[in-house]
Coordinates of C-alpha atoms and ligand atoms in Angstrom, one line a residue:
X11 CA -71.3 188.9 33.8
X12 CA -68.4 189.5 36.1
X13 CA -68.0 188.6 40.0
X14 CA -69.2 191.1 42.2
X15 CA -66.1 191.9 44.5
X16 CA -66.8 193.5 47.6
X17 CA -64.0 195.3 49.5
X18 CA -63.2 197.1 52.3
X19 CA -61.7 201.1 53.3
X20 CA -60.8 200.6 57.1
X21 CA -58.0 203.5 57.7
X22 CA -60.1 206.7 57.1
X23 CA -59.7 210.4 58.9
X24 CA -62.7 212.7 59.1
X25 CA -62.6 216.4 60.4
X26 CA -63.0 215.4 63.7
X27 CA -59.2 214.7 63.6
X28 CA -57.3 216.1 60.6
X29 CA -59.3 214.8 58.2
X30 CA -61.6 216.8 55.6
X31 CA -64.4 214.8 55.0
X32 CA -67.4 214.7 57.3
X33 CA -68.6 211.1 58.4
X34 CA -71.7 211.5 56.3
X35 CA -69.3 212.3 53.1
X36 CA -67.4 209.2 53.7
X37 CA -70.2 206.6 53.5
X38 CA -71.2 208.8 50.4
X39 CA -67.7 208.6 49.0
X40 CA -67.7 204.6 50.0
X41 CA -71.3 203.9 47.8
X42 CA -69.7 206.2 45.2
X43 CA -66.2 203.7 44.9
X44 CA -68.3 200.4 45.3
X45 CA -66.2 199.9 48.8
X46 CA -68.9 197.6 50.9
X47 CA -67.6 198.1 54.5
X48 CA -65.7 200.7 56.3
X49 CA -64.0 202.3 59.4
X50 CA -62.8 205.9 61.3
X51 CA -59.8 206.0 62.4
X52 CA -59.3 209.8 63.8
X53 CA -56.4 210.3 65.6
X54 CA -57.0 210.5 69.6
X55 CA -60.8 210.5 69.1
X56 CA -64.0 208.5 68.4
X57 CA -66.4 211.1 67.8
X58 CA -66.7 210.7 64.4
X59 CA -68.0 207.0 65.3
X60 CA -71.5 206.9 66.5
X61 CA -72.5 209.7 63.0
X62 CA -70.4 207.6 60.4
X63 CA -72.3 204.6 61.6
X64 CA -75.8 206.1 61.1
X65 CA -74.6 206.9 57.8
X66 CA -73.2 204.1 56.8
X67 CA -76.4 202.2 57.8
X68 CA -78.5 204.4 55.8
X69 CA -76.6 203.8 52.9
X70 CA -75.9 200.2 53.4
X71 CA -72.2 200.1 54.3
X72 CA -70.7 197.7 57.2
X73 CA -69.4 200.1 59.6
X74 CA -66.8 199.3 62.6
X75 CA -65.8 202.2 65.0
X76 CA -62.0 202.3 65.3
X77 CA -59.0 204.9 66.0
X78 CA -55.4 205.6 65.2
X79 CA -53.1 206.2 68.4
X80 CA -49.6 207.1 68.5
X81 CA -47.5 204.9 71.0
X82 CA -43.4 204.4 71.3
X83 CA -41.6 201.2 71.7
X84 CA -38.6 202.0 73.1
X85 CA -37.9 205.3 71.8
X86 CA -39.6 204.5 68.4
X87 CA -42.9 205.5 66.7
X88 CA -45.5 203.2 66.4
X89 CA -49.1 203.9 65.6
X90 CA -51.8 201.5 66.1
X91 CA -55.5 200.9 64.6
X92 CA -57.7 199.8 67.6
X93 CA -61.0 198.1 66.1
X94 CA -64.1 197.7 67.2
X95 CA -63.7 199.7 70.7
X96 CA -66.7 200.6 72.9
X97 CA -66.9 203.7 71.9
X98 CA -68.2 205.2 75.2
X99 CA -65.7 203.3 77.6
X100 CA -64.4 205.5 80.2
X101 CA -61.1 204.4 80.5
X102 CA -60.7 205.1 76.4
X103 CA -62.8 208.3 76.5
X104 CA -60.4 209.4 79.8
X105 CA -57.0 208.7 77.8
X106 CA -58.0 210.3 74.7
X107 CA -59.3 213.6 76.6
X108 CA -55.6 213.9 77.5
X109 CA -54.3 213.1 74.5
X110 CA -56.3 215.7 73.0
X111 CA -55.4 218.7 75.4
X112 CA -51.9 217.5 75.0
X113 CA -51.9 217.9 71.3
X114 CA -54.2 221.6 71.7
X115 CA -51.0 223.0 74.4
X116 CA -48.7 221.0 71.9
X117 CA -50.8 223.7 68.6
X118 CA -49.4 226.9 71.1
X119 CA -46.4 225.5 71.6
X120 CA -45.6 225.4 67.5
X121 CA -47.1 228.6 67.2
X122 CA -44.8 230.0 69.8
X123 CA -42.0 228.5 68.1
X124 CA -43.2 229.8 64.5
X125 CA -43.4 233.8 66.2
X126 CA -40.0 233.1 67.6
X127 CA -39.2 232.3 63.8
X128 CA -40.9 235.2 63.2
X129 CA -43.4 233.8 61.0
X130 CA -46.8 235.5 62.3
X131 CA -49.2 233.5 63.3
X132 CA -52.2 233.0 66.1
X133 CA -52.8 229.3 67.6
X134 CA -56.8 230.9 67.9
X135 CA -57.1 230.6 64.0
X136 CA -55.4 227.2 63.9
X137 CA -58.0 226.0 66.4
X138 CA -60.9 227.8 64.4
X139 CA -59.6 226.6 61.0
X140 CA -59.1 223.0 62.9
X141 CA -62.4 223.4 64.5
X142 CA -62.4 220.0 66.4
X143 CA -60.4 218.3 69.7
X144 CA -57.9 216.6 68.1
X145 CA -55.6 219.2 66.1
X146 CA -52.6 218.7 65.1
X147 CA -50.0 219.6 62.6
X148 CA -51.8 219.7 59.2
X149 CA -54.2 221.9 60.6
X150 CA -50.6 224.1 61.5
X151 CA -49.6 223.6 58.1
X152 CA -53.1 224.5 56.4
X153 CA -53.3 227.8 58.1
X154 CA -49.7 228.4 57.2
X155 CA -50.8 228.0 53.4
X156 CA -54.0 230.3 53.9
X157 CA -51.9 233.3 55.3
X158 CA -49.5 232.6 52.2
X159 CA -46.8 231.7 54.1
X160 CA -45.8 228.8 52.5
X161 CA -46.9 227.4 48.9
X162 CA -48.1 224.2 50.2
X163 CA -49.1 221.5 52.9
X164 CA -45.4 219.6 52.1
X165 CA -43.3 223.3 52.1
X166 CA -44.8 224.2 55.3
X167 CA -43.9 220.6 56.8
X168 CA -40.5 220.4 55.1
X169 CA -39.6 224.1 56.7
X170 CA -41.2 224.1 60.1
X171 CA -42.8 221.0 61.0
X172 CA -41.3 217.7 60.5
X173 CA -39.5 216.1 63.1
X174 CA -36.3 217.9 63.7
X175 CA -37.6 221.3 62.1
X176 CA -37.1 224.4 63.6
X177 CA -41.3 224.5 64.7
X178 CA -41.7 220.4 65.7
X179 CA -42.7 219.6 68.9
X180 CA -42.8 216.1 69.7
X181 CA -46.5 214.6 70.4
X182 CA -47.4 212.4 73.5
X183 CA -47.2 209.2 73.2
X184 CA -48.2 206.2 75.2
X185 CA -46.3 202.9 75.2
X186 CA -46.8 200.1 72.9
X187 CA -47.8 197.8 75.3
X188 CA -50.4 200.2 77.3
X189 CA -51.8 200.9 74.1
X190 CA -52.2 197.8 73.0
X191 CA -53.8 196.8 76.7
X192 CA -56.3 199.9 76.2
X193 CA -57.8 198.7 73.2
X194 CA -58.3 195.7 74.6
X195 CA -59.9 196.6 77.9
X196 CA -62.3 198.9 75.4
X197 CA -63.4 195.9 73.6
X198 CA -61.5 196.0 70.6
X199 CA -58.9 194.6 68.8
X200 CA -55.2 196.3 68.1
X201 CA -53.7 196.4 64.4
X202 CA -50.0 198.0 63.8
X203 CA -50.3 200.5 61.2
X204 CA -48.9 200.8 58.5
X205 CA -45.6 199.0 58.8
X206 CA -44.2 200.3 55.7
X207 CA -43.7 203.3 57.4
X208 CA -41.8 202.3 60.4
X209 CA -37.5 202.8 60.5
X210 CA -36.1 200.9 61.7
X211 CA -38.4 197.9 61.4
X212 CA -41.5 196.9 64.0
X213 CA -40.3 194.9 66.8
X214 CA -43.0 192.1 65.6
X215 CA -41.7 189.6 68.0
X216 CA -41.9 191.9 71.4
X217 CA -45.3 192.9 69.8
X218 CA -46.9 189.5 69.0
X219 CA -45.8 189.2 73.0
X220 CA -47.9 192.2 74.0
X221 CA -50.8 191.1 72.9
X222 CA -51.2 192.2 69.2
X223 CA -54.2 191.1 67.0
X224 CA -53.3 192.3 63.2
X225 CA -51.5 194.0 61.2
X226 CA -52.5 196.8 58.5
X227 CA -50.7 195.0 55.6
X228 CA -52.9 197.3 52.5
X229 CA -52.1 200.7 52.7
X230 CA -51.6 203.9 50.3
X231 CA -48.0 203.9 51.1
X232 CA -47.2 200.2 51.0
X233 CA -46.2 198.9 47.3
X234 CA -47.1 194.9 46.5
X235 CA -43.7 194.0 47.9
X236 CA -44.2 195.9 51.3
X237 CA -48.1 194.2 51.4
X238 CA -46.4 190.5 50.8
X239 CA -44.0 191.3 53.5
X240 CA -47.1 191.4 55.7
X241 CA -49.2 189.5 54.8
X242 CA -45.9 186.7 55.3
X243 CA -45.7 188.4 59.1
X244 CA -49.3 188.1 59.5
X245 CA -49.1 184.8 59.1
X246 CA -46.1 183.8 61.2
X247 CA -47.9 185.0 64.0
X248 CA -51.2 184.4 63.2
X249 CA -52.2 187.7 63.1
X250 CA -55.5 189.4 61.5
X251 CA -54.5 191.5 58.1
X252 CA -56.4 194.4 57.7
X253 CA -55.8 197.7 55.0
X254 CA -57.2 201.3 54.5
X255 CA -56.4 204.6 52.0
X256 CA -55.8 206.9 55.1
X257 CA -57.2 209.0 53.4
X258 CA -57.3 212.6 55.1
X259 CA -60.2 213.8 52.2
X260 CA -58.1 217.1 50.4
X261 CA -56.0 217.6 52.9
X262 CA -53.0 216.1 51.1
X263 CA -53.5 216.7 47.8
X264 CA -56.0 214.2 46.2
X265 CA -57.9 212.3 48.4
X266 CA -56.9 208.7 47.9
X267 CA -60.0 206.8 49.6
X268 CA -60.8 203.7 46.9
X269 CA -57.0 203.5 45.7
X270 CA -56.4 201.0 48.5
X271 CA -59.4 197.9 48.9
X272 CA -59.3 195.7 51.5
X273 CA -60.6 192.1 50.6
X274 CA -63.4 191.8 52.4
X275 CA -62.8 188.2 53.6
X276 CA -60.1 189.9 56.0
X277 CA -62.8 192.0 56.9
X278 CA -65.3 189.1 58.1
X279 CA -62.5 187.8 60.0
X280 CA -62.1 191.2 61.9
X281 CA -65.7 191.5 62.7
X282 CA -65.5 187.4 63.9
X283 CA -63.3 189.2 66.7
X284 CA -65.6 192.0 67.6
X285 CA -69.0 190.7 67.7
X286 CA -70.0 192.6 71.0
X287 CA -68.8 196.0 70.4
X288 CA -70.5 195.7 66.8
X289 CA -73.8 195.4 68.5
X290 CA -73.2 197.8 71.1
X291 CA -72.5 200.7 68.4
X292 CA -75.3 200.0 66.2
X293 CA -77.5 199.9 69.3
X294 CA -76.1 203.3 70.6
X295 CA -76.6 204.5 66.9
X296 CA -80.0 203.4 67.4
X297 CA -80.6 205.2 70.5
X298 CA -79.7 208.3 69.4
X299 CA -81.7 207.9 65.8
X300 CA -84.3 207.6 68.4
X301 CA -83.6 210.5 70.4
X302 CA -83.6 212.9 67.3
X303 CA -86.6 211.5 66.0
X304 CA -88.3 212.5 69.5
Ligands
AMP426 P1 -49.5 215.2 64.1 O1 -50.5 214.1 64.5 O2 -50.0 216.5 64.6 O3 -48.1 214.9 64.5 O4 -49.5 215.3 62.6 C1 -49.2 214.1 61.8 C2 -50.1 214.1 60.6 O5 -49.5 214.9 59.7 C3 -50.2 212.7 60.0 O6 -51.5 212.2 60.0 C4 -49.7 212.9 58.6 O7 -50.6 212.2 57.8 C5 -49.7 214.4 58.4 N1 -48.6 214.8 57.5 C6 -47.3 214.4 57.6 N2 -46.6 215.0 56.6 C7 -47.5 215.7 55.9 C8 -47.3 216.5 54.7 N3 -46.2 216.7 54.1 N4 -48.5 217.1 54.2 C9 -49.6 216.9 54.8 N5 -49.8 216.2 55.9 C10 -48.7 215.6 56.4
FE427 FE1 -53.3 212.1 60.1
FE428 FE1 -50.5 206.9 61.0
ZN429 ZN1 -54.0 207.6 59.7

């Protein structure tokens, strides 16, 4: 009889940001891969929250709300995983209305930029083919391949849309430190995401001074080296490891949700940091549940 390892997923996108996969198909997806506990991390939204927990619950799955925001520490890009935020504070729910009508003007702006290069397209069928708040530029890229403008997802980023392409607008960003003070004010915790993606490397020291909780040592672009190198950080400064697939469902090719597995004692010692807003969710959840019921 072998050990029953339990594991957790805790960088997922749905289709409320640029994401494929409903919140319902995740927890799905999540019984399906044996992974035990999980969490949303749109980009510049929560709305996936409050539907992914229901699900989860019905299916047996931990669940802890969270989100992916993009910040810059002096002049580089940092994102961050913010963990068990009240989803319905109105300082958070404020912020991320303007980051979300940012990135909508930021869809025109690339559009414009992509008629200029005369490559015909509309910004009204990347917002119907993005269909949620928080679009951005795989949604760009998406409708580009469904107008058979480019092959794929990577031509139309490699020709128009990554940094420095003829198309890229930059995104707005909010400061590392006012980020990381957000999240905190909303209840959660703050995790730098994946590391392993960061040039030059994470200013760990001015971070572990602004107040950072963890760091997202697992992750589908991190080999065993890169998670080592972590989970080594992590511990100089005490910090909370966490991991996640990011998976974005088929929206980059194969969708790599159970690849990457958390184990879940990091995950207990996450939720030991966010006891309140784990309560508040599931009571909110519970509200609602009510509501459609009546
Ligand atoms: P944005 O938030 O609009 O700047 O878009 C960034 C998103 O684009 C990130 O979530 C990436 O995962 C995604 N992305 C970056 N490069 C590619 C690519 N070659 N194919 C598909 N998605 C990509
Ligand atoms: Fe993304
Ligand atoms: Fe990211
Ligand atoms: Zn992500």
């Amino acid at each position: 009889m072998g050990i029953f390892k339990m594991d957790a997923d805790l960088h997922l996108h749905t289709h409320f940001s640029d994401g494929t996969y409903t919140p319902e198909a995740l927890a799905r997806s999540a019984l399906r891969l044996g992974i035990a506990a999980l969490a949303v991390t749109d980009h510049d939204t929560v709305e996936a929250c409050e539907s992914c927990e229901v699900a989860c619950r019905a299916a047996g799955i931990e669940f802890v709300p969270g989100i992916e925001l993009t910040t810059e520490w002096e002049g580089q890009e940092l994102h961050f995983l913010g963990y068990g935020i009240d989803v319905r504070h109105g300082e958070l729910l404020a912020e991320l209305a303007q980051f979300q009508d940012v990135r909508q003007q930021r869809v025109r702006q690339m559009v414009d930029r992509l008629n200029h290069l005369r490559v015909p397209l509309e910004a009204d069928a990347v917002f119907a083919l993005a269909d949620c708040r928080s679009p951005g530029r795989p949604h760009i890229a998406r409708a580009l391949v469904q107008a058979g403008r480019c092959g794929s997802m990577d031509e139309a980023f490699d020709r128009y849309l990554k940094k420095g392409r003829p198309a890229w607008v930059p995104k707005r960003r909010m400061s590392a430190g006012d980020c990381i003070g957000l999240l905190h004010r909303a209840g959660g915790v703050a995790v730098l995401a994946h590391p392993g993606l960061c040039r030059p490397e994470a200013p760990y020291g001015a971070l572990a001074d602004a107040g950072l909780d963890g760091i997202e040592c697992y992750h589908s672009k991190h080999d065993g080296r890169m998670v080592q190198r972590c989970r080594a950080i992590a511990e100089r400064h005490g910090w909370l490891i966490t991991g996640g697939s990011d998976c974005h469902g088929d929206s980059k090719g194969r969708p790599v949700m159970g690849t990457v597995r958390l184990p879940y004692e990091h995950f207990v010692a996450l939720k030991s940091r966010i006891p309140a807003a784990h309560a508040r969710i599931a009571c909110s959840a519970e509200t609602q549940a009510t509501r459609d019921r009546g």
